[in-house]
Amino acid sequence: MSVWDDVVGQEEVVATLQHAVADPTAMTHAWLFTGPPGSGRSTAARAFAAALLCPQGGCGRCRECHTAIEGTHADVELVRTETVIIPVDSARDLVQLAGRRPSVGRFRIIVIEDADRLNESSGNALLKALEEPTSHTVWMLCAPSLEDVLITIRSRTRHVRLRTPSVSAVAELLVRRDGIAPEMAAHAARAAQSHIGLARRFARDDGARIRRHDAVTLTTRIRGVGDAVDAAADLVQIAEEERDAALVERHAEEKAKLLEMLGADPAARTQPVAVRSQISALEKEQKKRATRYLRDVVDRSLTDLMSVYRDALMVREEAGVPLVNEDARGTVTQLAQVFTAAGLLGCMDAIGTARARIEANVPPLLALEAMAISLQMPR
Ligand SMILES: [Zn+2]
């Protein structure tokens, strides 16, 4: 057993990091982890943190290992953000924290999970600290790709790149770590296209699996402009259900906690001004988070849709490769029969365009309507 067990399908990265742990002369104090969503960037960074703090270099059993991986270690600061931008104030706080000596371990480690959300000013606030870190500080920044990170940050960090793990490696992890039955694990890993977190959700949450299946199978219903508009509305609705399933309860809990902390009566019809302003600040944050969450969910369902047309193309061309959507083979076959290869590629283009538009802040429903009109089944 070791801290590296859950870093699946990343042999090269693990070798580099292990080398840095074992040989202080190979150690760097500012790292950049990139890799596609779900490839385990944060898992790799936390495993590295554990290995650096563990007296045995990452045994996976001791308290240091456990707390570092969970993100509760006193010397590991795990920065997660659900807003679009990491504010400059937060960046300055991190720089201050980085300057302090570690309280128990050898290093003070700061893991920024979404370094792509640093903007010009918050990024700049980190530069000096990244360039001249103290010997007891280790920065670990994570982002989807190099292009997502400010160039000034790139040049001050050592880069390790994670690959998309294989379906079988992800399935194996679900079986070993989460105790999921092998058949379900294989299905979930395939449907999630090797996105580890998502595969776990699919394996454990029937609702998530059903919502994905609904999104994938609505493709064959698009036979006219009216159907296209309906399909776009359905996709948004599916995404909203997913968002609510994830956030409604959590938001209510946050609000209750805040009221309790302020000593306010949760049942009161009106709250004092000071309480009201705190509540409205919280609600503003929650709203931002919900917007971002919805966009992420829509983006993911577009990846799912893309995979159906990809599967149809594979079936059409008799490529003989495993299908992502084995559970929706009927839909895949039907698309393969009615579309030409060029038609299927055109659909994939339309989905790509919709993703780019949503990324550029076009309201999801609008982008999806335009896309669905291009996905109409040929007569
Ligand atoms: Zn350990």
Coordinates of C-alpha atoms and ligand atoms in Angstrom, one line a residue:
M1 CA 0.0 0.0 0.0
S2 CA 1.2 3.5 -0.7
V3 CA -0.2 7.0 -1.3
W4 CA 0.3 6.5 -5.0
D5 CA -2.3 3.6 -5.3
D6 CA -5.1 5.9 -6.2
V7 CA -3.1 7.8 -8.9
V8 CA -4.2 5.5 -11.7
G9 CA -2.7 5.2 -15.2
Q10 CA 0.0 7.9 -14.5
E11 CA 3.2 5.9 -14.2
E12 CA 5.5 8.6 -15.6
V13 CA 4.1 11.3 -13.4
V14 CA 4.3 9.1 -10.3
A15 CA 8.0 8.2 -11.1
T16 CA 8.9 11.9 -11.4
L17 CA 7.2 12.8 -8.1
Q18 CA 8.6 9.8 -6.3
H19 CA 12.1 10.8 -7.5
A20 CA 11.5 14.4 -6.1
V21 CA 10.5 12.9 -2.7
A22 CA 13.5 10.6 -2.5
D23 CA 16.1 13.0 -3.7
P24 CA 16.1 16.5 -2.2
T25 CA 18.3 17.8 -5.1
A26 CA 15.5 16.8 -7.5
M27 CA 13.0 18.7 -5.5
T28 CA 11.2 21.8 -7.0
H29 CA 9.1 24.1 -4.9
A30 CA 6.6 25.2 -7.5
W31 CA 4.7 22.5 -9.5
L32 CA 2.1 22.7 -12.2
F33 CA -0.2 19.6 -12.6
T34 CA -2.1 19.5 -15.9
G35 CA -4.5 16.9 -17.2
P36 CA -8.0 16.5 -18.6
P37 CA -10.9 16.9 -16.2
G38 CA -11.3 13.7 -14.1
S39 CA -7.7 12.5 -14.8
G40 CA -6.9 12.9 -11.1
R41 CA -4.8 16.1 -11.0
S42 CA -5.8 16.9 -7.4
T43 CA -5.4 13.3 -6.4
A44 CA -1.9 13.3 -7.7
A45 CA -1.1 16.6 -6.0
R46 CA -2.4 15.4 -2.7
A47 CA -0.6 12.1 -3.0
F48 CA 2.6 14.1 -3.6
A49 CA 1.9 16.2 -0.5
A50 CA 1.4 13.1 1.6
A51 CA 4.6 11.6 0.3
L52 CA 6.5 14.8 1.2
L53 CA 5.1 14.9 4.7
C54 CA 5.1 11.1 5.5
P55 CA 8.2 10.0 7.5
Q56 CA 8.4 7.0 5.2
G57 CA 7.9 8.8 1.9
G58 CA 4.2 8.0 1.4
C59 CA 3.3 4.8 3.2
G60 CA -0.4 5.4 2.8
R61 CA -1.1 4.2 6.3
C62 CA 0.2 6.9 8.8
R63 CA -1.7 9.9 10.0
E64 CA 0.4 12.3 7.9
C65 CA -0.6 10.4 4.8
H66 CA -4.3 10.2 5.6
T67 CA -4.7 13.8 6.6
A68 CA -2.6 15.1 3.7
I69 CA -4.8 13.2 1.3
E70 CA -8.0 14.3 2.9
G71 CA -6.8 17.9 2.9
T72 CA -7.1 18.2 6.7
H73 CA -3.3 18.2 7.5
A74 CA -2.3 21.3 9.3
D75 CA 0.4 22.0 6.8
V76 CA -1.6 21.3 3.7
E77 CA -3.8 24.1 2.4
L78 CA -6.2 22.9 -0.2
V79 CA -7.6 25.7 -2.3
R80 CA -10.8 24.8 -4.1
T81 CA -12.9 27.4 -5.7
E82 CA -16.4 27.3 -7.1
T83 CA -16.4 30.8 -8.4
V84 CA -15.2 31.8 -11.9
I85 CA -12.1 33.7 -10.6
I86 CA -9.8 33.3 -7.7
P87 CA -9.9 36.8 -6.1
V88 CA -6.7 38.7 -5.6
D89 CA -7.3 38.9 -1.8
S90 CA -7.3 35.1 -1.6
A91 CA -4.1 35.0 -3.5
R92 CA -2.5 37.5 -1.1
D93 CA -3.7 35.4 1.9
L94 CA -2.0 32.3 0.3
V95 CA 1.3 34.2 -0.1
Q96 CA 1.2 35.1 3.5
L97 CA 0.4 31.6 4.6
A98 CA 3.3 30.3 2.4
G99 CA 5.7 32.5 4.3
R100 CA 4.9 30.9 7.6
R101 CA 6.9 27.9 8.9
P102 CA 5.1 24.6 8.8
S103 CA 3.5 23.7 12.1
V104 CA 4.3 20.0 12.3
G105 CA 5.9 18.7 9.1
R106 CA 8.9 19.5 6.8
F107 CA 6.9 21.5 4.4
R108 CA 4.0 23.9 4.1
I109 CA 2.2 22.8 1.0
I110 CA -0.4 24.8 -0.9
V111 CA -2.5 23.0 -3.5
I112 CA -4.5 25.3 -5.8
E113 CA -7.0 23.0 -7.6
D114 CA -8.1 25.5 -10.2
A115 CA -5.1 27.5 -11.1
D116 CA -6.9 28.3 -14.4
R117 CA -9.1 30.6 -12.4
L118 CA -6.3 32.9 -11.4
N119 CA -6.7 36.1 -13.4
E120 CA -4.1 38.7 -14.2
S121 CA -4.2 40.3 -10.7
S122 CA -4.5 37.2 -8.5
G123 CA -1.9 35.5 -10.7
N124 CA 0.5 38.4 -10.3
A125 CA 0.1 38.3 -6.6
L126 CA 1.6 34.8 -6.6
L127 CA 4.5 35.4 -8.9
K128 CA 7.1 36.4 -6.5
A129 CA 6.2 33.6 -4.1
L130 CA 6.4 31.1 -6.9
E131 CA 9.7 32.3 -8.2
E132 CA 11.5 32.5 -4.9
P133 CA 9.7 30.1 -2.6
T134 CA 11.2 29.5 0.9
S135 CA 12.8 26.2 1.3
H136 CA 9.9 25.0 3.5
T137 CA 7.1 25.9 1.0
V138 CA 5.8 23.8 -1.9
W139 CA 3.2 25.1 -4.3
M140 CA 1.1 22.7 -6.4
L141 CA -1.0 24.3 -9.0
C142 CA -3.6 22.3 -11.0
A143 CA -5.2 23.1 -14.3
P144 CA -6.7 21.3 -17.4
S145 CA -3.9 22.3 -19.7
L146 CA -0.9 24.6 -20.0
E147 CA -2.9 27.0 -22.2
D148 CA -5.3 27.5 -19.3
V149 CA -2.6 29.0 -17.1
L150 CA -1.1 32.5 -17.2
I151 CA 2.2 32.4 -19.1
T152 CA 4.0 34.1 -16.2
I153 CA 2.9 31.2 -13.9
R154 CA 3.9 28.5 -16.4
S155 CA 7.4 29.8 -16.6
R156 CA 7.8 29.7 -12.9
T157 CA 6.6 26.2 -12.3
R158 CA 7.7 22.7 -13.1
H159 CA 5.2 21.0 -15.3
V160 CA 3.9 17.4 -14.9
R161 CA 1.2 16.2 -17.3
L162 CA -1.4 13.6 -16.5
R163 CA -3.0 11.5 -19.2
T164 CA -6.5 10.3 -19.5
P165 CA -6.4 7.0 -17.7
S166 CA -7.6 3.8 -19.5
V167 CA -11.2 2.6 -18.9
S168 CA -9.9 -0.5 -17.3
A169 CA -7.6 1.4 -14.9
V170 CA -10.5 3.5 -13.8
A171 CA -12.8 0.5 -13.4
E172 CA -10.2 -1.3 -11.4
L173 CA -9.9 1.7 -9.1
L174 CA -13.7 1.8 -8.5
V175 CA -13.6 -1.9 -7.6
R176 CA -10.6 -1.6 -5.3
R177 CA -11.2 1.8 -3.6
D178 CA -15.0 2.1 -3.6
G179 CA -16.0 -1.6 -3.5
I180 CA -18.1 -1.3 -6.7
A181 CA -19.0 -4.5 -8.5
P182 CA -16.7 -5.2 -11.5
E183 CA -19.5 -5.1 -14.1
M184 CA -20.9 -1.8 -12.9
A185 CA -17.4 -0.4 -12.5
A186 CA -16.6 -1.2 -16.2
H187 CA -19.9 0.3 -17.4
A188 CA -19.5 3.4 -15.4
A189 CA -15.9 4.0 -16.4
R190 CA -16.8 3.6 -20.0
A191 CA -19.9 5.9 -19.8
A192 CA -17.8 8.5 -18.0
Q193 CA -15.0 8.2 -20.6
S194 CA -12.4 7.6 -17.9
H195 CA -13.4 10.7 -15.9
I196 CA -12.7 9.2 -12.5
G197 CA -15.1 11.3 -10.3
L198 CA -17.9 11.0 -12.8
A199 CA -17.4 7.2 -13.1
R200 CA -17.8 7.0 -9.4
R201 CA -21.0 9.0 -9.5
F202 CA -22.4 6.9 -12.3
A203 CA -21.6 3.7 -10.4
R204 CA -23.2 4.9 -7.2
D205 CA -26.0 7.2 -8.2
D206 CA -28.9 5.8 -10.2
G207 CA -30.2 9.3 -10.8
A208 CA -27.0 10.5 -12.5
R209 CA -27.0 7.4 -14.7
I210 CA -30.6 7.9 -15.7
R211 CA -30.1 11.6 -16.5
R212 CA -27.1 10.7 -18.7
H213 CA -29.1 8.1 -20.5
D214 CA -31.9 10.5 -21.1
A215 CA -29.5 13.1 -22.6
V216 CA -27.9 10.5 -24.8
T217 CA -31.1 9.0 -26.2
L218 CA -32.9 12.3 -27.0
T219 CA -30.7 12.6 -30.1
T220 CA -32.9 10.3 -32.3
R221 CA -36.0 12.3 -31.4
I222 CA -34.9 15.4 -33.2
R223 CA -36.8 15.3 -36.5
G224 CA -37.7 18.9 -37.0
V225 CA -37.1 22.4 -35.6
G226 CA -39.9 22.0 -33.0
D227 CA -38.2 18.8 -31.7
A228 CA -34.9 20.6 -31.7
V229 CA -36.2 23.4 -29.5
D230 CA -37.8 20.8 -27.2
A231 CA -34.6 18.7 -27.0
A232 CA -32.6 21.9 -26.0
A233 CA -35.1 22.6 -23.3
D234 CA -34.9 19.0 -22.1
L235 CA -31.1 19.2 -21.9
V236 CA -31.3 22.3 -19.8
Q237 CA -33.9 20.7 -17.6
I238 CA -31.8 17.6 -17.1
A239 CA -28.8 19.8 -16.2
E240 CA -31.0 21.8 -13.7
E241 CA -32.1 18.6 -12.0
E242 CA -28.5 17.6 -11.7
R243 CA -27.5 20.9 -10.3
D244 CA -30.4 20.9 -7.8
A245 CA -29.6 17.4 -6.7
A246 CA -26.1 18.6 -5.9
L247 CA -26.6 22.0 -4.5
V248 CA -30.1 22.7 -3.0
E249 CA -29.5 20.8 0.3
R250 CA -25.9 22.1 0.6
H251 CA -27.0 25.7 0.2
A252 CA -29.8 25.3 2.8
E253 CA -27.3 23.8 5.2
E254 CA -24.8 26.7 4.6
K255 CA -27.6 29.2 5.3
A256 CA -28.7 27.4 8.5
K257 CA -25.1 27.3 9.7
L258 CA -24.6 31.0 9.0
L259 CA -27.8 31.9 10.9
E260 CA -26.7 29.8 13.8
M261 CA -23.2 31.4 13.8
L262 CA -24.8 34.9 13.9
G263 CA -27.1 33.8 16.6
A264 CA -30.2 34.6 14.5
D265 CA -33.5 32.9 14.8
P266 CA -34.0 30.8 11.6
A267 CA -37.8 30.9 11.9
A268 CA -38.0 34.7 12.2
R269 CA -39.9 36.4 9.3
T270 CA -37.5 39.3 9.1
Q271 CA -33.8 39.4 10.2
P272 CA -31.9 42.3 11.6
V273 CA -30.0 44.4 9.0
A274 CA -26.6 43.0 9.9
V275 CA -27.8 39.4 9.5
R276 CA -29.6 40.3 6.2
S277 CA -26.5 41.6 4.6
Q278 CA -24.5 38.5 5.6
I279 CA -27.3 36.3 4.2
S280 CA -27.4 38.2 1.0
A281 CA -23.6 38.0 0.6
L282 CA -23.9 34.2 1.0
E283 CA -26.8 34.0 -1.4
K284 CA -24.8 35.9 -4.0
E285 CA -21.9 33.4 -3.7
Q286 CA -24.4 30.5 -3.9
K287 CA -25.9 31.9 -7.0
K288 CA -22.5 32.3 -8.7
R289 CA -21.7 28.7 -7.7
A290 CA -25.1 27.5 -9.1
T291 CA -24.5 29.2 -12.4
R292 CA -21.0 27.8 -12.8
Y293 CA -22.3 24.3 -11.8
L294 CA -25.1 24.4 -14.4
R295 CA -22.6 25.4 -17.1
D296 CA -20.3 22.5 -16.1
V297 CA -23.1 20.0 -16.1
V298 CA -24.3 21.2 -19.6
D299 CA -20.7 21.0 -20.8
R300 CA -20.5 17.4 -19.6
S301 CA -23.7 16.4 -21.2
L302 CA -22.4 17.8 -24.4
T303 CA -19.3 15.6 -24.0
D304 CA -21.8 12.7 -23.6
L305 CA -23.7 13.7 -26.7
M306 CA -20.5 14.0 -28.7
S307 CA -19.7 10.4 -27.7
V308 CA -22.9 9.1 -29.1
Y309 CA -22.1 10.5 -32.6
R310 CA -18.6 9.3 -32.2
D311 CA -20.0 5.8 -31.5
A312 CA -22.3 6.0 -34.4
L313 CA -19.4 6.9 -36.7
M314 CA -17.4 3.9 -35.3
V315 CA -20.4 1.6 -36.0
R316 CA -20.9 3.1 -39.5
E317 CA -17.3 2.7 -40.4
E318 CA -17.2 -0.8 -38.8
A319 CA -14.2 0.2 -36.8
G320 CA -14.7 -2.6 -34.3
V321 CA -13.8 -0.5 -31.2
P322 CA -15.7 -0.7 -27.9
L323 CA -18.6 1.8 -27.7
V324 CA -18.7 4.4 -25.0
N325 CA -22.5 4.1 -25.0
E326 CA -22.9 0.3 -25.0
D327 CA -26.1 0.8 -22.9
A328 CA -27.6 3.0 -25.6
R329 CA -26.6 0.8 -28.6
G330 CA -30.1 1.2 -30.1
T331 CA -29.7 4.9 -30.3
V332 CA -26.2 4.6 -31.7
T333 CA -27.3 2.1 -34.4
Q334 CA -30.2 4.2 -35.5
L335 CA -27.9 7.3 -35.9
A336 CA -25.4 5.2 -37.8
Q337 CA -28.1 4.1 -40.2
V338 CA -29.7 7.5 -41.0
F339 CA -26.6 9.8 -41.0
T340 CA -23.7 9.7 -43.5
A341 CA -20.2 9.8 -42.1
A342 CA -20.0 13.5 -43.1
G343 CA -23.4 14.1 -41.4
L344 CA -22.1 12.6 -38.1
L345 CA -19.0 14.7 -38.3
G346 CA -21.2 17.7 -38.9
C347 CA -23.2 16.9 -35.7
M348 CA -19.9 16.6 -33.7
D349 CA -18.9 20.0 -35.1
A350 CA -22.2 21.5 -34.0
I351 CA -21.7 20.1 -30.5
G352 CA -18.2 21.5 -30.4
T353 CA -19.5 24.9 -31.4
A354 CA -22.1 24.9 -28.7
R355 CA -19.5 24.0 -26.1
A356 CA -17.3 26.9 -27.2
R357 CA -20.3 29.3 -27.1
I358 CA -21.2 28.3 -23.6
E359 CA -17.6 28.7 -22.5
A360 CA -17.8 32.2 -24.0
N361 CA -20.8 32.9 -21.8
V362 CA -23.7 32.5 -24.3
P363 CA -26.8 31.4 -22.3
P364 CA -26.8 27.6 -22.4
L365 CA -30.4 27.4 -23.8
L366 CA -29.6 29.6 -26.8
A367 CA -26.4 27.7 -27.6
L368 CA -28.2 24.4 -27.2
E369 CA -31.1 25.4 -29.5
A370 CA -28.7 26.4 -32.3
M371 CA -26.9 23.1 -31.8
A372 CA -30.1 20.9 -31.7
I373 CA -31.3 22.5 -35.0
S374 CA -28.1 21.2 -36.6
L375 CA -28.7 17.7 -35.1
Q376 CA -31.9 17.1 -36.9
M377 CA -32.2 13.5 -38.3
P378 CA -32.1 13.4 -42.1
R379 CA -35.5 12.6 -43.6
Ligands
ZN1 ZN 2.7 7.7 5.6

